[in-house]
Short mmCIF file of C-alpha atoms and ligand atoms in Angstrom, two decimals:
data_model
loop_
_atom_site.label_atom_id
_atom_site.label_comp_id
_atom_site.label_asym_id
_atom_site.label_seq_id
_atom_site.Cartn_x
_atom_site.Cartn_y
_atom_site.Cartn_z
CA UNK M 1 32.94 -2.37 -9.31
CA UNK M 2 30.64 1.17 -8.57
CA UNK M 3 31.90 4.03 -9.12
CA UNK M 4 29.76 7.15 -8.93
CA UNK M 5 29.62 9.06 -12.63
CA UNK M 6 32.07 6.72 -13.19
CA UNK M 7 34.51 9.19 -11.33
CA UNK M 8 38.21 8.14 -11.63
CA UNK M 9 37.49 5.51 -13.71
CA UNK M 10 40.16 5.89 -15.69
CA UNK M 11 41.75 4.79 -12.23
CA UNK M 12 40.51 1.40 -12.42
CA UNK M 13 42.30 -1.58 -13.56
CA UNK M 14 40.34 -4.58 -15.23
CA UNK M 15 41.46 -8.00 -14.58
CA UNK M 16 39.65 -11.13 -16.67
CA UNK M 17 38.97 -14.10 -15.76
CA UNK M 18 36.75 -15.84 -18.01
CA UNK M 19 36.50 -16.30 -22.21
CA UNK M 20 33.90 -16.81 -24.85
CA UNK M 21 35.60 -16.92 -26.88
CA UNK M 22 33.84 -17.01 -31.36
CA UNK M 23 36.18 -17.95 -33.64
CA UNK M 24 34.66 -18.44 -37.38
CA UNK M 25 30.68 -18.20 -35.12
CA UNK M 26 32.64 -21.40 -33.98
CA UNK M 27 32.59 -21.17 -29.75
CA UNK M 28 36.55 -22.02 -28.53
CA UNK M 29 36.55 -24.50 -25.51
CA UNK M 30 39.82 -24.01 -23.54
CA UNK M 31 41.11 -26.90 -22.81
CA UNK M 32 42.69 -25.86 -19.68
CA UNK M 33 42.60 -22.99 -17.47
CA UNK M 34 46.38 -22.37 -18.27
CA UNK M 35 45.17 -21.84 -21.79
CA UNK M 36 41.92 -19.87 -21.18
CA UNK M 37 44.81 -17.23 -19.35
CA UNK M 38 46.80 -17.93 -20.97
CA UNK M 39 44.98 -16.19 -24.26
CA UNK M 40 43.42 -13.88 -22.75
CA UNK M 41 46.26 -12.19 -21.94
CA UNK M 42 46.98 -13.03 -25.71
CA UNK M 43 44.66 -10.36 -26.31
CA UNK M 44 46.48 -7.82 -24.53
CA UNK M 45 43.67 -8.52 -20.28
CA UNK M 46 45.83 -7.92 -17.03
CA UNK M 47 45.57 -12.12 -15.87
CA UNK M 48 45.50 -12.01 -12.32
CA UNK M 49 49.57 -14.01 -10.82
CA UNK M 50 48.36 -17.34 -10.75
CA UNK M 51 50.06 -20.66 -10.87
CA UNK M 52 50.19 -24.92 -11.25
CA UNK M 53 50.03 -27.35 -8.80
CA UNK M 54 49.63 -30.92 -8.66
CA UNK M 55 49.30 -31.84 -4.45
CA UNK M 56 47.24 -30.51 -1.92
CA UNK M 57 50.50 -29.41 -0.06
CA UNK M 58 52.24 -27.23 -2.17
CA UNK M 59 49.41 -25.43 -3.63
CA UNK M 60 48.09 -25.01 0.38
CA UNK M 61 51.82 -23.67 0.90
CA UNK M 62 51.18 -21.07 -2.56
CA UNK M 63 47.95 -19.74 0.08
CA UNK M 64 50.24 -19.25 2.93
CA UNK M 65 52.64 -17.36 1.01
CA UNK M 66 50.26 -15.19 -0.49
CA UNK M 67 48.34 -14.19 2.70
CA UNK M 68 52.38 -13.54 4.45
CA UNK M 69 52.81 -11.21 1.83
CA UNK M 70 49.50 -10.15 0.25
CA UNK M 71 50.31 -6.93 2.13
CA UNK M 72 53.27 -5.88 -0.86
CA UNK M 73 50.66 -6.73 -4.21
CA UNK M 74 49.44 -3.56 -5.84
CA UNK M 75 46.34 -4.79 -5.14
CA UNK M 76 43.91 -5.61 -2.06
CA UNK M 77 42.36 -9.21 -1.98
CA UNK M 78 40.96 -10.65 0.11
CA UNK M 79 41.29 -14.49 -0.64
CA UNK M 80 42.90 -16.95 -3.19
CA UNK M 81 41.03 -18.83 -6.18
CA UNK M 82 41.67 -22.62 -6.44
CA UNK M 83 40.22 -23.90 -9.90
CA UNK M 84 40.93 -27.73 -11.13
CA UNK M 85 43.35 -26.72 -14.57
CA UNK M 86 41.32 -29.56 -16.65
CA UNK M 87 37.66 -27.59 -17.57
CA UNK M 88 36.40 -31.00 -19.35
CA UNK M 89 36.91 -32.94 -15.34
CA UNK M 90 35.72 -28.95 -13.61
CA UNK M 91 32.37 -29.66 -16.00
CA UNK M 92 32.48 -32.92 -14.48
CA UNK M 93 32.49 -31.95 -10.33
CA UNK M 94 28.95 -29.84 -11.15
CA UNK M 95 27.33 -27.31 -9.88
CA UNK M 96 27.11 -26.71 -6.12
CA UNK M 97 24.42 -23.73 -5.32
CA UNK M 98 24.65 -21.96 -8.15
CA UNK M 99 28.58 -22.23 -8.06
CA UNK M 100 30.99 -25.01 -9.54
CA UNK M 101 32.15 -27.18 -7.57
CA UNK M 102 35.55 -26.54 -9.60
CA UNK M 103 36.61 -23.88 -8.90
CA UNK M 104 37.79 -22.74 -5.21
CA UNK M 105 37.68 -19.55 -2.80
CA UNK M 106 39.66 -19.67 -0.19
CA UNK M 107 39.73 -17.00 2.26
CA UNK M 108 42.23 -14.82 4.13
CA UNK M 109 41.90 -14.49 7.90
CA UNK M 110 40.37 -11.28 8.39
CA UNK M 111 42.85 -8.12 9.98
CA UNK M 112 41.90 -5.59 11.81
CA UNK M 113 41.94 -2.70 13.55
CA UNK M 114 40.93 -0.79 16.80
CA UNK M 115 38.23 2.65 16.92
CA UNK M 116 35.99 4.06 18.49
CA UNK M 117 31.94 3.96 18.54
CA UNK M 118 30.77 7.51 18.21
CA UNK M 119 26.85 6.85 17.43
CA UNK M 120 24.90 3.90 16.24
CA UNK M 121 21.71 4.70 13.44
CA UNK M 122 19.19 3.30 13.34
CA UNK M 123 18.74 2.08 9.34
CA UNK M 124 14.93 0.94 7.51
CA UNK M 125 14.62 -1.96 5.47
CA UNK M 126 11.95 -3.11 3.08
CA UNK M 127 10.36 -5.73 5.41
CA UNK M 128 10.01 -3.48 7.95
CA UNK M 129 13.36 -4.25 9.65
CA UNK M 130 14.83 -1.47 11.75
CA UNK M 131 19.49 -2.06 11.98
CA UNK M 132 21.11 -0.46 13.55
CA UNK M 133 24.31 1.21 11.51
CA UNK M 134 27.40 1.88 14.23
CA UNK M 135 29.06 5.53 13.19
CA UNK M 136 33.00 4.78 13.70
CA UNK M 137 35.82 6.96 14.12
CA UNK M 138 36.44 7.07 10.72
CA UNK M 139 39.99 4.31 10.23
CA UNK M 140 42.22 3.02 7.53
CA UNK M 141 41.82 -1.07 6.36
CA UNK M 142 43.09 -2.42 4.28
CA UNK M 143 43.18 0.13 1.44
CA UNK M 144 40.00 1.52 2.39
CA UNK M 145 38.50 4.45 5.38
CA UNK M 146 36.32 1.97 7.69
CA UNK M 147 33.61 5.50 9.03
CA UNK M 148 30.38 2.60 9.55
CA UNK M 149 30.44 -0.58 10.24
CA UNK M 150 27.35 -3.18 10.17
CA UNK M 151 25.99 -4.35 13.78
CA UNK M 152 23.94 -7.20 12.38
CA UNK M 153 21.23 -6.38 15.21
CA UNK M 154 20.00 -5.81 18.91
CA UNK M 155 21.05 -9.52 20.17
CA UNK M 156 24.65 -8.47 18.81
CA UNK M 157 24.91 -5.35 21.11
CA UNK M 158 24.31 -7.40 23.68
CA UNK M 159 25.69 -10.02 23.02
CA UNK M 160 29.35 -7.42 23.04
CA UNK M 161 27.53 -5.85 25.42
CA UNK M 162 29.38 -2.56 22.67
CA UNK M 163 28.18 0.92 23.62
CA UNK M 164 28.87 4.58 22.32
CA UNK M 165 32.11 5.36 23.31
CA UNK M 166 34.29 2.63 24.16
CA UNK M 167 36.25 1.68 21.73
CA UNK M 168 35.93 -1.85 18.92
CA UNK M 169 38.00 -4.14 17.12
CA UNK M 170 36.73 -3.78 13.43
CA UNK M 171 37.22 -6.14 10.24
CA UNK M 172 35.67 -5.66 6.66
CA UNK M 173 33.80 -9.34 7.24
CA UNK M 174 34.93 -11.40 3.72
CA UNK M 175 37.29 -8.68 4.04
CA UNK M 176 34.48 -6.50 1.62
CA UNK M 177 31.93 -5.44 4.85
CA UNK M 178 33.11 -3.65 8.24
CA UNK M 179 31.44 -5.10 11.26
CA UNK M 180 32.21 -4.67 14.92
CA UNK M 181 33.92 -7.77 16.20
CA UNK M 182 34.37 -7.29 20.02
CA UNK M 183 34.74 -4.37 22.71
CA UNK M 184 38.41 -3.39 23.60
CA UNK M 185 38.06 -0.65 26.15
CA UNK M 186 34.34 0.64 28.22
CA UNK M 187 34.97 3.99 28.90
CA UNK M 188 33.33 5.03 32.40
CA UNK M 189 31.69 7.64 30.37
CA UNK M 190 29.64 5.53 27.76
CA UNK M 191 26.22 5.69 26.99
CA UNK M 192 24.22 2.33 25.98
CA UNK M 193 23.05 2.33 22.90
CA UNK M 194 19.17 2.88 22.17
CA UNK M 195 17.51 0.14 21.58
CA UNK M 196 14.13 1.40 19.50
CA UNK M 197 10.63 1.88 20.78
CA UNK M 198 9.12 2.80 18.07
CA UNK M 199 9.73 2.82 14.91
CA UNK M 200 11.89 6.05 13.47
CA UNK M 201 10.32 6.62 10.16
CA UNK M 202 6.46 5.59 11.38
CA UNK M 203 6.31 6.66 14.97
CA UNK M 204 4.65 2.83 14.74
CA UNK M 205 4.64 0.30 17.08
CA UNK M 206 7.50 -2.15 16.57
CA UNK M 207 8.41 -6.32 17.88
CA UNK M 208 10.40 -8.51 17.79
CA UNK M 209 11.62 -11.59 15.31
CA UNK M 210 13.20 -13.81 13.98
CA UNK M 211 15.41 -13.19 10.35
CA UNK M 212 14.26 -15.66 7.32
CA UNK M 213 17.81 -14.91 5.61
CA UNK M 214 21.00 -13.02 5.19
CA UNK M 215 22.50 -13.65 8.60
CA UNK M 216 20.78 -15.06 12.23
CA UNK M 217 19.38 -13.63 14.73
CA UNK M 218 16.26 -11.41 15.95
CA UNK M 219 15.37 -8.23 14.46
CA UNK M 220 13.32 -5.53 15.29
CA UNK M 221 11.18 -4.44 13.08
CA UNK M 222 8.41 -1.55 12.53
CA UNK M 223 4.60 -3.20 12.81
CA UNK M 224 2.51 -1.53 10.94
CA UNK M 225 2.14 -2.22 7.25
CA UNK M 226 1.03 1.83 5.86
CA UNK M 227 5.10 2.25 6.89
CA UNK M 228 7.26 4.28 4.62
CA UNK M 229 9.66 2.39 4.54
CA UNK M 230 8.59 -0.57 4.21
CA UNK M 231 8.17 -2.19 0.19
CA UNK M 232 5.46 -5.30 1.26
CA UNK M 233 2.48 -2.86 1.79
CA UNK M 234 3.11 -1.47 -1.93
CA UNK M 235 4.76 -4.94 -3.22
CA UNK M 236 0.62 -6.46 -2.12
CA UNK M 237 -1.21 -4.40 -3.77
CA UNK M 238 0.47 -5.34 -7.56
CA UNK M 239 0.33 -8.37 -6.53
CA UNK M 240 -3.60 -8.78 -5.66
CA UNK M 241 -4.37 -6.30 -8.12
CA UNK M 242 -2.86 -7.89 -10.42
CA UNK M 243 -4.69 -11.63 -8.47
CA UNK M 244 -0.88 -12.12 -9.66
CA UNK M 245 -1.48 -16.37 -7.09
CA UNK M 246 1.26 -17.84 -4.75
CA UNK M 247 2.90 -15.63 -3.00
CA UNK M 248 1.52 -15.45 0.15
CA UNK M 249 2.06 -13.29 3.26
CA UNK M 250 4.61 -15.09 4.83
CA UNK M 251 6.50 -16.01 0.82
CA UNK M 252 6.15 -12.28 0.02
CA UNK M 253 8.48 -11.37 3.37
CA UNK M 254 11.18 -14.07 2.34
CA UNK M 255 11.72 -12.46 -1.54
CA UNK M 256 11.27 -8.29 -0.82
CA UNK M 257 14.05 -9.43 2.25
CA UNK M 258 16.11 -12.05 0.50
CA UNK M 259 16.08 -10.38 -3.41
CA UNK M 260 15.76 -6.88 -1.80
CA UNK M 261 12.92 -5.87 -3.35
CA UNK M 262 12.58 -2.39 -3.09
CA UNK M 263 9.81 -1.78 -5.09
CA UNK M 264 6.39 -3.80 -7.74
CA UNK M 265 8.91 -3.14 -10.02
CA UNK M 266 11.84 -5.29 -8.36
CA UNK M 267 9.05 -8.42 -9.47
CA UNK M 268 10.38 -8.40 -13.07
CA UNK M 269 13.58 -9.32 -12.80
CA UNK M 270 13.29 -12.36 -10.33
CA UNK M 271 12.93 -14.83 -14.22
CA UNK M 272 16.53 -15.19 -13.62
CA UNK M 273 16.98 -15.35 -10.38
CA UNK M 274 14.34 -18.81 -10.62
CA UNK M 275 17.27 -21.02 -9.01
CA UNK M 276 17.25 -18.67 -5.94
CA UNK M 277 13.96 -18.46 -5.23
CA UNK M 278 13.23 -22.25 -4.91
CA UNK M 279 15.94 -21.83 -2.40
CA UNK M 280 15.06 -19.55 -0.97
CA UNK M 281 13.86 -20.37 2.35
CA UNK M 282 10.56 -19.68 4.04
CA UNK M 283 9.50 -21.30 7.01
CA UNK M 284 13.37 -20.67 9.29
CA UNK M 285 12.84 -23.57 11.74
CA UNK M 286 11.37 -25.61 9.69
CA UNK M 287 14.25 -25.33 8.11
CA UNK M 288 11.86 -24.93 4.52
CA UNK M 289 12.05 -24.00 0.85
CA UNK M 290 10.28 -22.28 -1.24
CA UNK M 291 11.14 -25.61 -4.37
CA UNK M 292 10.80 -25.33 -7.35
CA UNK M 293 7.50 -25.57 -8.11
CA UNK M 294 6.32 -23.17 -6.00
CA UNK M 295 8.74 -20.56 -7.57
CA UNK M 296 8.49 -21.73 -11.53
CA UNK M 297 4.62 -20.88 -10.68
CA UNK M 298 4.96 -17.81 -9.28
CA UNK M 299 7.75 -16.66 -11.87
CA UNK M 300 4.56 -17.05 -14.67
CA UNK M 301 2.16 -15.67 -12.59
CA UNK M 302 4.50 -12.68 -12.33
CA UNK M 303 5.01 -12.76 -16.55
CA UNK M 304 2.26 -12.97 -16.98
CA UNK M 305 1.44 -9.26 -16.06
CA UNK M 306 5.02 -8.96 -17.95
CA UNK M 307 2.59 -7.46 -21.16
CA UNK M 308 -0.61 -5.23 -19.17
CA UNK M 309 -3.29 -3.13 -19.93
CA UNK M 310 -2.94 1.08 -19.38
CA UNK M 311 -5.63 0.54 -17.27
CA UNK M 312 -4.62 -2.52 -15.34
CA UNK M 313 -0.82 -1.05 -15.84
CA UNK M 314 -2.10 2.32 -13.46
CA UNK M 315 -5.11 0.90 -11.79
CA UNK M 316 -2.21 -1.10 -9.83
CA UNK M 317 0.28 1.30 -8.39
CA UNK M 318 -1.25 1.41 -5.01
CA UNK M 319 -2.30 5.47 -6.19
CA UNK M 320 -5.11 6.91 -4.48
CA UNK M 321 -8.53 8.17 -6.35
CA UNK M 322 -7.50 5.63 -9.24
CA UNK M 323 -8.57 1.83 -9.91
CA UNK M 324 -8.39 -0.02 -12.31
CA UNK M 325 -12.07 0.68 -13.13
CA UNK M 326 -11.53 4.17 -12.90
CA UNK M 327 -8.73 4.31 -15.33
CA UNK M 328 -11.02 2.38 -18.11
CA UNK M 329 -13.61 5.50 -17.60
CA UNK M 330 -11.05 8.19 -17.89
CA UNK M 331 -10.33 7.13 -21.17
CA UNK M 332 -13.35 6.34 -22.29
CA UNK M 333 -14.39 10.11 -21.22
CA UNK M 334 -11.55 11.49 -22.51
CA UNK M 335 -11.97 10.83 -26.13
CA UNK M 336 -8.43 9.59 -26.92
CA UNK M 337 -6.78 13.21 -24.44
CA UNK M 338 -4.86 9.78 -21.93
CA UNK M 339 -4.89 6.57 -24.35
CA UNK M 340 -1.02 6.50 -23.74
CA UNK M 341 1.40 5.71 -20.42
CA UNK M 342 2.91 9.44 -21.96
CA UNK M 343 -0.70 11.56 -22.52
CA UNK M 344 -1.20 9.89 -18.59
CA UNK M 345 2.32 10.60 -18.18
CA UNK M 346 2.77 14.63 -19.67
CA UNK M 347 0.10 16.89 -16.65
CA UNK M 348 -1.87 16.92 -18.54
CA UNK M 349 -4.89 16.40 -15.65
CA UNK M 350 -3.44 19.84 -13.96
CA UNK M 351 -5.67 21.45 -17.18
CA UNK M 352 -8.61 21.83 -15.59
CA UNK M 353 -10.33 20.84 -18.65
CA UNK M 354 -9.08 17.60 -19.91
CA UNK M 355 -9.60 16.73 -15.89
CA UNK M 356 -13.32 17.68 -16.12
CA UNK M 357 -13.94 16.33 -19.72
CA UNK M 358 -12.64 12.91 -18.34
CA UNK M 359 -14.79 13.16 -15.36
CA UNK M 360 -13.25 14.15 -11.94
CA UNK M 361 -13.83 17.64 -12.17
CA UNK M 362 -11.72 17.95 -8.38
CA UNK M 363 -9.29 15.77 -8.16
CA UNK M 364 -7.23 15.67 -11.72
CA UNK M 365 -4.47 17.19 -9.90
CA UNK M 366 -4.39 15.12 -7.00
CA UNK M 367 -4.13 12.27 -9.58
CA UNK M 368 -1.73 13.44 -11.29
CA UNK M 369 0.12 14.57 -8.12
CA UNK M 370 0.50 10.31 -7.34
CA UNK M 371 1.06 9.44 -11.28
CA UNK M 372 3.84 11.70 -10.75
CA UNK M 373 5.64 11.07 -7.42
CA UNK M 374 5.63 7.37 -8.60
CA UNK M 375 7.38 8.33 -11.55
CA UNK M 376 10.81 6.45 -10.47
CA UNK M 377 8.94 3.60 -10.02
CA UNK M 378 6.52 3.91 -13.75
CA UNK M 379 10.28 4.20 -15.13
CA UNK M 380 11.57 1.65 -13.57
CA UNK M 381 9.04 -1.09 -14.89
CA UNK M 382 9.58 -0.39 -17.89
CA UNK M 383 14.01 -0.32 -18.11
CA UNK M 384 12.36 -3.65 -16.46
CA UNK M 385 10.86 -4.83 -19.60
CA UNK M 386 7.16 -4.40 -17.94
CA UNK M 387 4.71 -3.40 -20.97
CA UNK M 388 2.34 -0.63 -20.51
CA UNK M 389 0.34 -1.27 -23.81
CA UNK M 390 -1.84 2.00 -24.89
CA UNK M 391 -4.88 1.81 -26.19
CA UNK M 392 -4.31 3.31 -29.95
CA UNK M 393 -1.03 1.75 -30.39
CA UNK M 394 -1.50 -1.49 -28.92
CA UNK M 395 -4.75 -2.18 -30.08
CA UNK M 396 -6.40 -3.23 -26.74
CA UNK M 397 -8.04 -1.64 -25.02
CA UNK M 398 -9.08 -1.86 -21.26
CA UNK M 399 -12.76 -3.13 -22.12
CA UNK M 400 -11.93 -6.30 -24.61
CA UNK M 401 -8.68 -6.60 -22.46
CA UNK M 402 -10.91 -7.90 -19.35
CA UNK M 403 -12.98 -9.99 -21.59
CA UNK M 404 -11.35 -12.29 -22.49
CA UNK M 405 -9.31 -13.47 -19.15
CA UNK M 406 -10.45 -17.13 -19.29
CA UNK M 407 -10.07 -20.05 -16.91
CA UNK M 408 -10.50 -23.77 -17.87
CA UNK M 409 -11.82 -25.92 -15.29
CA UNK M 410 -9.55 -29.50 -16.13
CA UNK M 411 -10.34 -33.17 -13.91
CA UNK M 412 -12.90 -34.17 -10.59
CA UNK M 413 -12.39 -30.86 -8.61
CA UNK M 414 -11.97 -31.96 -4.64
CA UNK M 415 -14.85 -30.16 -3.50
CA UNK M 416 -17.10 -32.41 -6.20
CA UNK M 417 -18.56 -29.70 -7.47
CA UNK M 418 -18.62 -29.19 -11.62
CA UNK M 419 -16.83 -26.65 -13.80
CA UNK M 420 -20.53 -24.97 -13.53
CA UNK M 421 -20.37 -24.73 -10.88
CA UNK M 422 -17.92 -21.74 -11.47
CA UNK M 423 -19.28 -19.89 -14.15
CA UNK M 424 -21.19 -17.40 -12.14
CA UNK M 425 -18.82 -16.87 -9.90
CA UNK M 426 -16.79 -16.44 -12.82
CA UNK M 427 -18.47 -14.73 -15.36
CA UNK M 428 -18.55 -12.14 -12.20
CA UNK M 429 -15.33 -12.18 -11.67
CA UNK M 430 -15.05 -11.09 -15.62
CA UNK M 431 -13.38 -14.31 -16.44
CA UNK M 432 -15.16 -16.83 -19.25
CA UNK M 433 -14.88 -20.52 -19.06
CA UNK M 434 -13.29 -22.70 -21.74
CA UNK M 435 -12.29 -26.13 -22.03
CA UNK M 436 -9.85 -26.15 -22.94
CA UNK M 437 -5.28 -24.77 -22.88
CA UNK M 438 -4.33 -22.45 -25.92
CA UNK M 439 -1.61 -20.23 -25.73
CA UNK M 440 -3.71 -16.96 -23.92
CA UNK M 441 -5.32 -19.02 -21.32
CA UNK M 442 -5.38 -17.12 -18.13
CA UNK M 443 -5.20 -20.21 -15.73
CA UNK M 444 -5.63 -23.76 -15.19
CA UNK M 445 -7.55 -24.94 -12.99
CA UNK M 446 -6.49 -29.18 -11.65
CA UNK M 447 -7.20 -30.38 -8.08
CA UNK M 448 -3.65 -31.01 -8.31
CA UNK M 449 -1.56 -28.47 -9.74
CA UNK M 450 0.92 -30.59 -8.92
CA UNK M 451 -0.47 -32.94 -11.66
CA UNK M 452 1.61 -33.92 -14.46
CA UNK M 453 -1.25 -34.10 -17.27
CA UNK M 454 -1.38 -33.13 -20.66
CA UNK M 455 -3.36 -30.86 -20.17
CA UNK M 456 -0.66 -29.03 -17.25
CA UNK M 457 1.95 -29.88 -18.90
CA UNK M 458 0.20 -28.06 -22.05
CA UNK M 459 0.01 -25.24 -20.29
CA UNK M 460 3.89 -25.79 -18.63
CA UNK M 461 4.92 -25.33 -21.47
CA UNK M 462 3.26 -22.16 -22.53
CA UNK M 463 3.50 -20.36 -19.43
CA UNK M 464 0.71 -20.98 -17.94
CA UNK M 465 -0.57 -20.96 -14.42
CA UNK M 466 -1.71 -23.45 -12.84
CA UNK M 467 -3.73 -23.00 -9.64
CA UNK M 468 -5.98 -24.51 -7.42
CA UNK M 469 -8.93 -24.92 -7.00
CA UNK M 470 -8.80 -22.67 -3.40
CA UNK M 471 -6.71 -20.66 -5.13
CA UNK M 472 -9.76 -20.31 -8.14
CA UNK M 473 -12.67 -20.15 -5.03
CA UNK M 474 -9.99 -17.16 -3.55
CA UNK M 475 -9.85 -15.61 -6.85
CA UNK M 476 -13.25 -14.91 -7.99
CA UNK M 477 -13.63 -13.65 -4.48
CA UNK M 478 -10.89 -10.95 -5.02
CA UNK M 479 -11.63 -10.18 -8.76
CA UNK M 480 -14.70 -9.20 -7.82
CA UNK M 481 -14.36 -6.94 -4.38
CA UNK M 482 -11.62 -5.72 -6.68
CA UNK M 483 -14.27 -4.11 -8.84
CA UNK M 484 -16.44 -3.08 -6.12
CA UNK M 485 -13.34 -0.90 -4.61
CA UNK M 486 -11.64 0.24 -7.21
CA UNK M 487 -15.91 1.35 -8.20
CA UNK M 488 -15.77 5.32 -8.31
CA UNK M 489 -16.62 6.85 -5.34
CA UNK M 490 -16.46 10.75 -5.74
ZN1 ZN K 501 7.94 2.03 10.25
#
């Protein structure tokens, strides 16, 4: 349970539900949930009240009994969990959508309270969605005071015919998130809720779009790509700078919505959520999901950028005046003063002598401002286990890192082109063409990336991204433009 600064955490009580006990190096296999609970209690944990039922009827009766008496319990609960007592049988039943079939949560019908809608504020989502949030006259529901509630979207406001000043009925959806479900009184003084005609965060143009995740409906969104509320642009710059393939605009928007990605650092938490990523809806009308293959390939492309040379790391943050090439030149010119991430973060560039040495006499301060402003994102990257290879410690200089990027093209290409036809453009994009799949290979190109050839299998084992010929062409093109864009201009 979230607590700010651990405040009042001494008042919290923990109930234990599951136990993975190791005795003498051996994991204990519990035969039943009853055994497990008994052991938890024996170890001194609080366990929640539970009962064994041998028929569905008596289990349902127990659920109804709890539903009627739950207000008298010392804790707020939102339902009852039914578990198959025999743990081996539970396992046999398997898992759907990440949830064990042998354990089912039954939720109580939400009860609600009446209050007054005092105002509506707009909050901004990471893909530019503008969401109305209701400000309520504070009211107590189920032991907590509620002062705002979700209104989902502007269509919902119309559907409910709700306006400021109305009396509304509020429930906790799933007993957790407060939600207005109906209007109980519409006084004559009510004021209509304005629908945004411009983005309240950047003044940009707004449009309507059907959303792909987390509820149904049409949302109003900001259409300005550079809106400061959006993470789309920021993450896109990182992805294209590091040529992480497989994440087009549609997939990126779905990922940001589904996983609430605030910035590029959040990409490095996705490896633990492969199943959810594969299950992610990318086209709501066609109920099209990303699928396991594309999810795996996206995740390995992200993982391939987990360890980055200092110049690629800094040069991909999307800072003004700071492309990869510029960072490399500055590192070289500074002669050791800018060899580590710590150097770049220690305000050195505010020193005119260092700025002159690094070849940026006029923009040292603004580069430093940019890096400092990016501090929280850099910290989050490091916390999410992104490794920045300093020039001195890693022994990997910015330059040699670029030269060791390799591509292997295998089999007949769909276009009929030969490997050699790509050699020149690959070299221009600073990739070397190699014949074999081995550890450290940057990309394997296959006519059919879904093929199961021996090279494909080997690449999969090594976590090397497999790309199509189209993606290869795109790669050559984007690398050349990126290199041109990061040439010094000042
Ligand atoms: Zn905006």
